[in-house]
């Protein structure tokens, strides 16, 4: 297998082109996580569909994205990162066009699932390609810009989705990707250098087990209320899905090249931050799924107005993240992450307390701000905690695992909170929608509160064995430098 060509990777202009191409590709993939949320009422009006089908328009993307993420990275390492990046981008662009042209809700769900496949191949390779193209001295700045662009995508997702839905049509949340993808493809071919990793992990049996297992569980949760919790498809999904997930864990303990080495979870920091990430996304994604619809279906806002009113929550990381990063370096990652998750839980609980059909936006604003600050305090140090919890050689696997578990949490959150919503309320009236949303938000708040407790498992600052004046922290950038140096 050919090795990376460092001379071409670091040729003049290569770093800038790599940053532009990978950042724009990352923006598209991150945007599609939340861009559809404010378009859901319009999609339901045009294409029909019950609650469970609306859930799948979001979960079909997050689920395929999650379970294929690490396989996509391994395929790129083995068969060429630029080649697989372009393949993923092609799939994502084509599926976006198919979603825009979908004649019915089933076609839209299928296209969203294929979108997730493309994103799973494309996204993990963006960082690899960027790192290979940028000299070490400039890598920190490049990765900072890349992360900021991803943050803007998350923050602007509901607003972009709402604006396009209101002023053009909901189909344009998907058409938007097509010209961008068509421009990026030739640029990637001409401006990115090819590279390989000769010892790439490729765990096809593990991928099949976790994919089928998660699909079974999510299918059962999404369809439980409509089909009946004791129906054969729902019970079969829960039981068979659970058994397949157990088989996946057992396979990972024995496989020669596991996609997710179970031994990593013996590390308290890795275990704590990943459990916290899964639970945080479970509570957050499920809540945003319902609240973005509440703002339109109950509060009466237009899609654009709903997206704007979500900004104190989704956009707060852009303001608070620098402060959170500073605090993480000063006092360690554990207190910042745990505090952020606690604030997010309080924010969701406050939403549940004040939500009613006639609630004003001013009454909702404190809950939005608290949730946004909490999310920002979590996001900033979480990546550092993940990366510093493992050896440098395992950081790629650790990052991929954390991203995958976040997406799994999002899919489970929409399924679980959607099931609670369906059992307690529905779309029949403003009162019914509120009756379903409030208990679902309490479940979301509880999940994020458990995430805060899980974050306490992360070890705090400790003295390094090299000397009495050296402090190592599993959740700070300074701690990571000390770990690598050791």
mmCIF file of N, CA, C and O in Angstrom, residues 90-138:
data_model
loop_
_atom_site.group_PDB
_atom_site.id
_atom_site.type_symbol
_atom_site.label_atom_id
_atom_site.label_comp_id
_atom_site.label_asym_id
_atom_site.label_seq_id
_atom_site.Cartn_x
_atom_site.Cartn_y
_atom_site.Cartn_z
ATOM 1 N N UNK A 90 -19.992 12.184 -2.978
ATOM 2 C CA UNK A 90 -20.887 11.880 -4.097
ATOM 3 C C UNK A 90 -22.195 11.273 -3.611
ATOM 4 O O UNK A 90 -23.290 11.654 -4.055
ATOM 5 N N UNK A 91 -22.089 10.307 -2.682
ATOM 6 C CA UNK A 91 -23.296 9.679 -2.124
ATOM 7 C C UNK A 91 -24.150 10.712 -1.399
ATOM 8 O O UNK A 91 -25.375 10.769 -1.564
ATOM 9 N N UNK A 92 -23.506 11.553 -0.596
ATOM 10 C CA UNK A 92 -24.225 12.565 0.181
ATOM 11 C C UNK A 92 -24.937 13.543 -0.750
ATOM 12 O O UNK A 92 -26.107 13.887 -0.524
ATOM 13 N N UNK A 93 -24.259 13.994 -1.794
ATOM 14 C CA UNK A 93 -24.849 14.961 -2.727
ATOM 15 C C UNK A 93 -26.015 14.347 -3.479
ATOM 16 O O UNK A 93 -27.082 14.958 -3.616
ATOM 17 N N UNK A 94 -25.818 13.114 -3.991
ATOM 18 C CA UNK A 94 -26.899 12.440 -4.715
ATOM 19 C C UNK A 94 -28.101 12.180 -3.831
ATOM 20 O O UNK A 94 -29.260 12.350 -4.256
ATOM 21 N N UNK A 95 -27.861 11.761 -2.586
ATOM 22 C CA UNK A 95 -28.969 11.496 -1.667
ATOM 23 C C UNK A 95 -29.698 12.780 -1.288
ATOM 24 O O UNK A 95 -30.912 12.761 -1.046
ATOM 25 N N UNK A 96 -28.977 13.903 -1.237
ATOM 26 C CA UNK A 96 -29.626 15.184 -0.966
ATOM 27 C C UNK A 96 -30.610 15.534 -2.078
ATOM 28 O O UNK A 96 -31.735 15.988 -1.816
ATOM 29 N N UNK A 97 -30.197 15.306 -3.328
ATOM 30 C CA UNK A 97 -31.105 15.547 -4.455
ATOM 31 C C UNK A 97 -32.306 14.612 -4.386
ATOM 32 O O UNK A 97 -33.447 15.019 -4.642
ATOM 33 N N UNK A 98 -32.069 13.344 -4.027
ATOM 34 C CA UNK A 98 -33.165 12.379 -3.916
ATOM 35 C C UNK A 98 -34.139 12.795 -2.811
ATOM 36 O O UNK A 98 -35.361 12.638 -2.951
ATOM 37 N N UNK A 99 -33.619 13.330 -1.702
ATOM 38 C CA UNK A 99 -34.497 13.799 -0.616
ATOM 39 C C UNK A 99 -35.361 14.965 -1.082
ATOM 40 O O UNK A 99 -36.557 15.045 -0.757
ATOM 41 N N UNK A 100 -34.768 15.883 -1.842
ATOM 42 C CA UNK A 100 -35.528 17.033 -2.345
ATOM 43 C C UNK A 100 -36.620 16.600 -3.322
ATOM 44 O O UNK A 100 -37.672 17.240 -3.398
ATOM 45 N N UNK A 101 -36.374 15.517 -4.063
ATOM 46 C CA UNK A 101 -37.327 15.055 -5.067
ATOM 47 C C UNK A 101 -38.285 13.995 -4.539
ATOM 48 O O UNK A 101 -39.132 13.502 -5.290
ATOM 49 N N UNK A 102 -38.161 13.641 -3.265
ATOM 50 C CA UNK A 102 -38.957 12.542 -2.700
ATOM 51 C C UNK A 102 -40.451 12.802 -2.884
ATOM 52 O O UNK A 102 -40.951 13.853 -2.469
ATOM 53 N N UNK A 103 -41.183 11.850 -3.475
ATOM 54 C CA UNK A 103 -42.623 12.050 -3.685
ATOM 55 C C UNK A 103 -43.462 11.770 -2.450
ATOM 56 O O UNK A 103 -44.627 12.138 -2.394
ATOM 57 N N UNK A 104 -42.880 11.103 -1.469
ATOM 58 C CA UNK A 104 -43.623 10.756 -0.262
ATOM 59 C C UNK A 104 -42.687 10.627 0.917
ATOM 60 O O UNK A 104 -41.455 10.683 0.782
ATOM 61 N N UNK A 105 -43.259 10.420 2.096
ATOM 62 C CA UNK A 105 -42.467 10.378 3.321
ATOM 63 C C UNK A 105 -41.519 9.187 3.339
ATOM 64 O O UNK A 105 -40.396 9.283 3.841
ATOM 65 N N UNK A 106 -41.931 8.042 2.770
ATOM 66 C CA UNK A 106 -41.058 6.867 2.750
ATOM 67 C C UNK A 106 -39.819 7.115 1.898
ATOM 68 O O UNK A 106 -38.708 6.714 2.259
ATOM 69 N N UNK A 107 -40.001 7.769 0.762
ATOM 70 C CA UNK A 107 -38.865 8.098 -0.088
ATOM 71 C C UNK A 107 -37.907 9.061 0.585
ATOM 72 O O UNK A 107 -36.687 8.952 0.438
ATOM 73 N N UNK A 108 -38.467 10.015 1.348
ATOM 74 C CA UNK A 108 -37.629 10.967 2.070
ATOM 75 C C UNK A 108 -36.802 10.252 3.138
ATOM 76 O O UNK A 108 -35.609 10.530 3.296
ATOM 77 N N UNK A 109 -37.431 9.331 3.868
ATOM 78 C CA UNK A 109 -36.706 8.592 4.909
ATOM 79 C C UNK A 109 -35.578 7.781 4.290
ATOM 80 O O UNK A 109 -34.453 7.753 4.810
ATOM 81 N N UNK A 110 -35.853 7.116 3.172
ATOM 82 C CA UNK A 110 -34.816 6.322 2.508
ATOM 83 C C UNK A 110 -33.653 7.196 2.049
ATOM 84 O O UNK A 110 -32.473 6.832 2.213
ATOM 85 N N UNK A 111 -33.975 8.362 1.483
ATOM 86 C CA UNK A 111 -32.914 9.267 1.033
ATOM 87 C C UNK A 111 -32.096 9.784 2.207
ATOM 88 O O UNK A 111 -30.868 9.926 2.113
ATOM 89 N N UNK A 112 -32.751 10.049 3.338
ATOM 90 C CA UNK A 112 -32.028 10.506 4.525
ATOM 91 C C UNK A 112 -31.075 9.429 5.036
ATOM 92 O O UNK A 112 -29.964 9.728 5.505
ATOM 93 N N UNK A 113 -31.492 8.165 4.960
ATOM 94 C CA UNK A 113 -30.609 7.081 5.381
ATOM 95 C C UNK A 113 -29.370 7.019 4.492
ATOM 96 O O UNK A 113 -28.248 6.839 4.981
ATOM 97 N N UNK A 114 -29.559 7.185 3.181
ATOM 98 C CA UNK A 114 -28.413 7.169 2.262
ATOM 99 C C UNK A 114 -27.535 8.397 2.494
ATOM 100 O O UNK A 114 -26.300 8.315 2.398
ATOM 101 N N UNK A 115 -28.141 9.534 2.810
ATOM 102 C CA UNK A 115 -27.360 10.715 3.194
ATOM 103 C C UNK A 115 -26.422 10.388 4.359
ATOM 104 O O UNK A 115 -25.253 10.792 4.377
ATOM 105 N N UNK A 116 -26.958 9.675 5.348
ATOM 106 C CA UNK A 116 -26.146 9.296 6.500
ATOM 107 C C UNK A 116 -24.985 8.404 6.115
ATOM 108 O O UNK A 116 -23.891 8.520 6.685
ATOM 109 N N UNK A 117 -25.199 7.516 5.154
ATOM 110 C CA UNK A 117 -24.104 6.663 4.663
ATOM 111 C C UNK A 117 -23.000 7.534 4.068
ATOM 112 O O UNK A 117 -21.811 7.354 4.349
ATOM 113 N N UNK A 118 -23.390 8.484 3.228
ATOM 114 C CA UNK A 118 -22.397 9.376 2.623
ATOM 115 C C UNK A 118 -21.649 10.188 3.659
ATOM 116 O O UNK A 118 -20.420 10.330 3.603
ATOM 117 N N UNK A 119 -22.379 10.723 4.645
ATOM 118 C CA UNK A 119 -21.737 11.508 5.701
ATOM 119 C C UNK A 119 -20.792 10.656 6.535
ATOM 120 O O UNK A 119 -19.726 11.122 6.946
ATOM 121 N N UNK A 120 -21.154 9.395 6.778
ATOM 122 C CA UNK A 120 -20.312 8.506 7.583
ATOM 123 C C UNK A 120 -18.991 8.202 6.888
ATOM 124 O O UNK A 120 -17.962 7.997 7.546
ATOM 125 N N UNK A 121 -19.009 8.146 5.564
ATOM 126 C CA UNK A 121 -17.767 7.924 4.815
ATOM 127 C C UNK A 121 -16.960 9.213 4.722
ATOM 128 O O UNK A 121 -15.732 9.215 4.879
ATOM 129 N N UNK A 122 -17.641 10.316 4.504
ATOM 130 C CA UNK A 122 -16.991 11.600 4.246
ATOM 131 C C UNK A 122 -16.417 12.240 5.509
ATOM 132 O O UNK A 122 -15.269 12.703 5.528
ATOM 133 N N UNK A 123 -17.210 12.270 6.585
ATOM 134 C CA UNK A 123 -16.856 13.081 7.747
ATOM 135 C C UNK A 123 -15.575 12.659 8.459
ATOM 136 O O UNK A 123 -14.727 13.512 8.775
ATOM 137 N N UNK A 124 -15.367 11.367 8.774
ATOM 138 C CA UNK A 124 -14.141 11.032 9.505
ATOM 139 C C UNK A 124 -12.870 11.287 8.705
ATOM 140 O O UNK A 124 -11.798 11.439 9.283
ATOM 141 N N UNK A 125 -13.010 11.354 7.387
ATOM 142 C CA UNK A 125 -11.827 11.578 6.556
ATOM 143 C C UNK A 125 -11.490 13.053 6.410
ATOM 144 O O UNK A 125 -10.382 13.394 5.973
ATOM 145 N N UNK A 126 -12.424 13.945 6.764
ATOM 146 C CA UNK A 126 -12.125 15.368 6.642
ATOM 147 C C UNK A 126 -10.950 15.751 7.547
ATOM 148 O O UNK A 126 -10.015 16.435 7.109
ATOM 149 N N UNK A 127 -10.975 15.299 8.795
ATOM 150 C CA UNK A 127 -9.892 15.636 9.726
ATOM 151 C C UNK A 127 -8.582 14.981 9.308
ATOM 152 O O UNK A 127 -7.510 15.575 9.443
ATOM 153 N N UNK A 128 -8.653 13.738 8.812
ATOM 154 C CA UNK A 128 -7.436 13.053 8.378
ATOM 155 C C UNK A 128 -6.785 13.785 7.211
ATOM 156 O O UNK A 128 -5.569 13.995 7.193
ATOM 157 N N UNK A 129 -7.587 14.159 6.229
ATOM 158 C CA UNK A 129 -7.062 14.881 5.074
ATOM 159 C C UNK A 129 -6.519 16.248 5.465
ATOM 160 O O UNK A 129 -5.476 16.685 4.963
ATOM 161 N N UNK A 130 -7.222 16.933 6.355
ATOM 162 C CA UNK A 130 -6.769 18.254 6.794
ATOM 163 C C UNK A 130 -5.458 18.147 7.559
ATOM 164 O O UNK A 130 -4.525 18.931 7.330
ATOM 165 N N UNK A 131 -5.364 17.175 8.464
ATOM 166 C CA UNK A 131 -4.142 17.003 9.256
ATOM 167 C C UNK A 131 -2.951 16.683 8.366
ATOM 168 O O UNK A 131 -1.840 17.176 8.588
ATOM 169 N N UNK A 132 -3.173 15.852 7.323
ATOM 170 C CA UNK A 132 -2.073 15.486 6.430
ATOM 171 C C UNK A 132 -1.595 16.666 5.599
ATOM 172 O O UNK A 132 -0.418 16.737 5.230
ATOM 173 N N UNK A 133 -2.503 17.614 5.302
ATOM 174 C CA UNK A 133 -2.150 18.715 4.412
ATOM 175 C C UNK A 133 -1.531 19.906 5.125
ATOM 176 O O UNK A 133 -0.848 20.720 4.499
ATOM 177 N N UNK A 134 -1.762 20.019 6.431
ATOM 178 C CA UNK A 134 -1.318 21.207 7.166
ATOM 179 C C UNK A 134 -0.042 20.891 7.948
ATOM 180 O O UNK A 134 0.012 19.896 8.671
ATOM 181 N N UNK A 135 1.000 21.712 7.822
ATOM 182 C CA UNK A 135 2.213 21.493 8.610
ATOM 183 C C UNK A 135 1.922 21.539 10.101
ATOM 184 O O UNK A 135 1.005 22.253 10.540
ATOM 185 N N UNK A 136 2.668 20.784 10.912
ATOM 186 C CA UNK A 136 2.397 20.722 12.357
ATOM 187 C C UNK A 136 2.326 22.083 13.036
ATOM 188 O O UNK A 136 1.502 22.289 13.932
ATOM 189 N N UNK A 137 3.134 23.026 12.592
ATOM 190 C CA UNK A 137 3.160 24.333 13.248
ATOM 191 C C UNK A 137 1.866 25.107 13.065
ATOM 192 O O UNK A 137 1.541 25.985 13.865
ATOM 193 N N UNK A 138 1.103 24.796 12.009
ATOM 194 C CA UNK A 138 -0.140 25.522 11.730
ATOM 195 C C UNK A 138 -1.374 24.670 11.969
ATOM 196 O O UNK A 138 -2.496 25.093 11.716
#
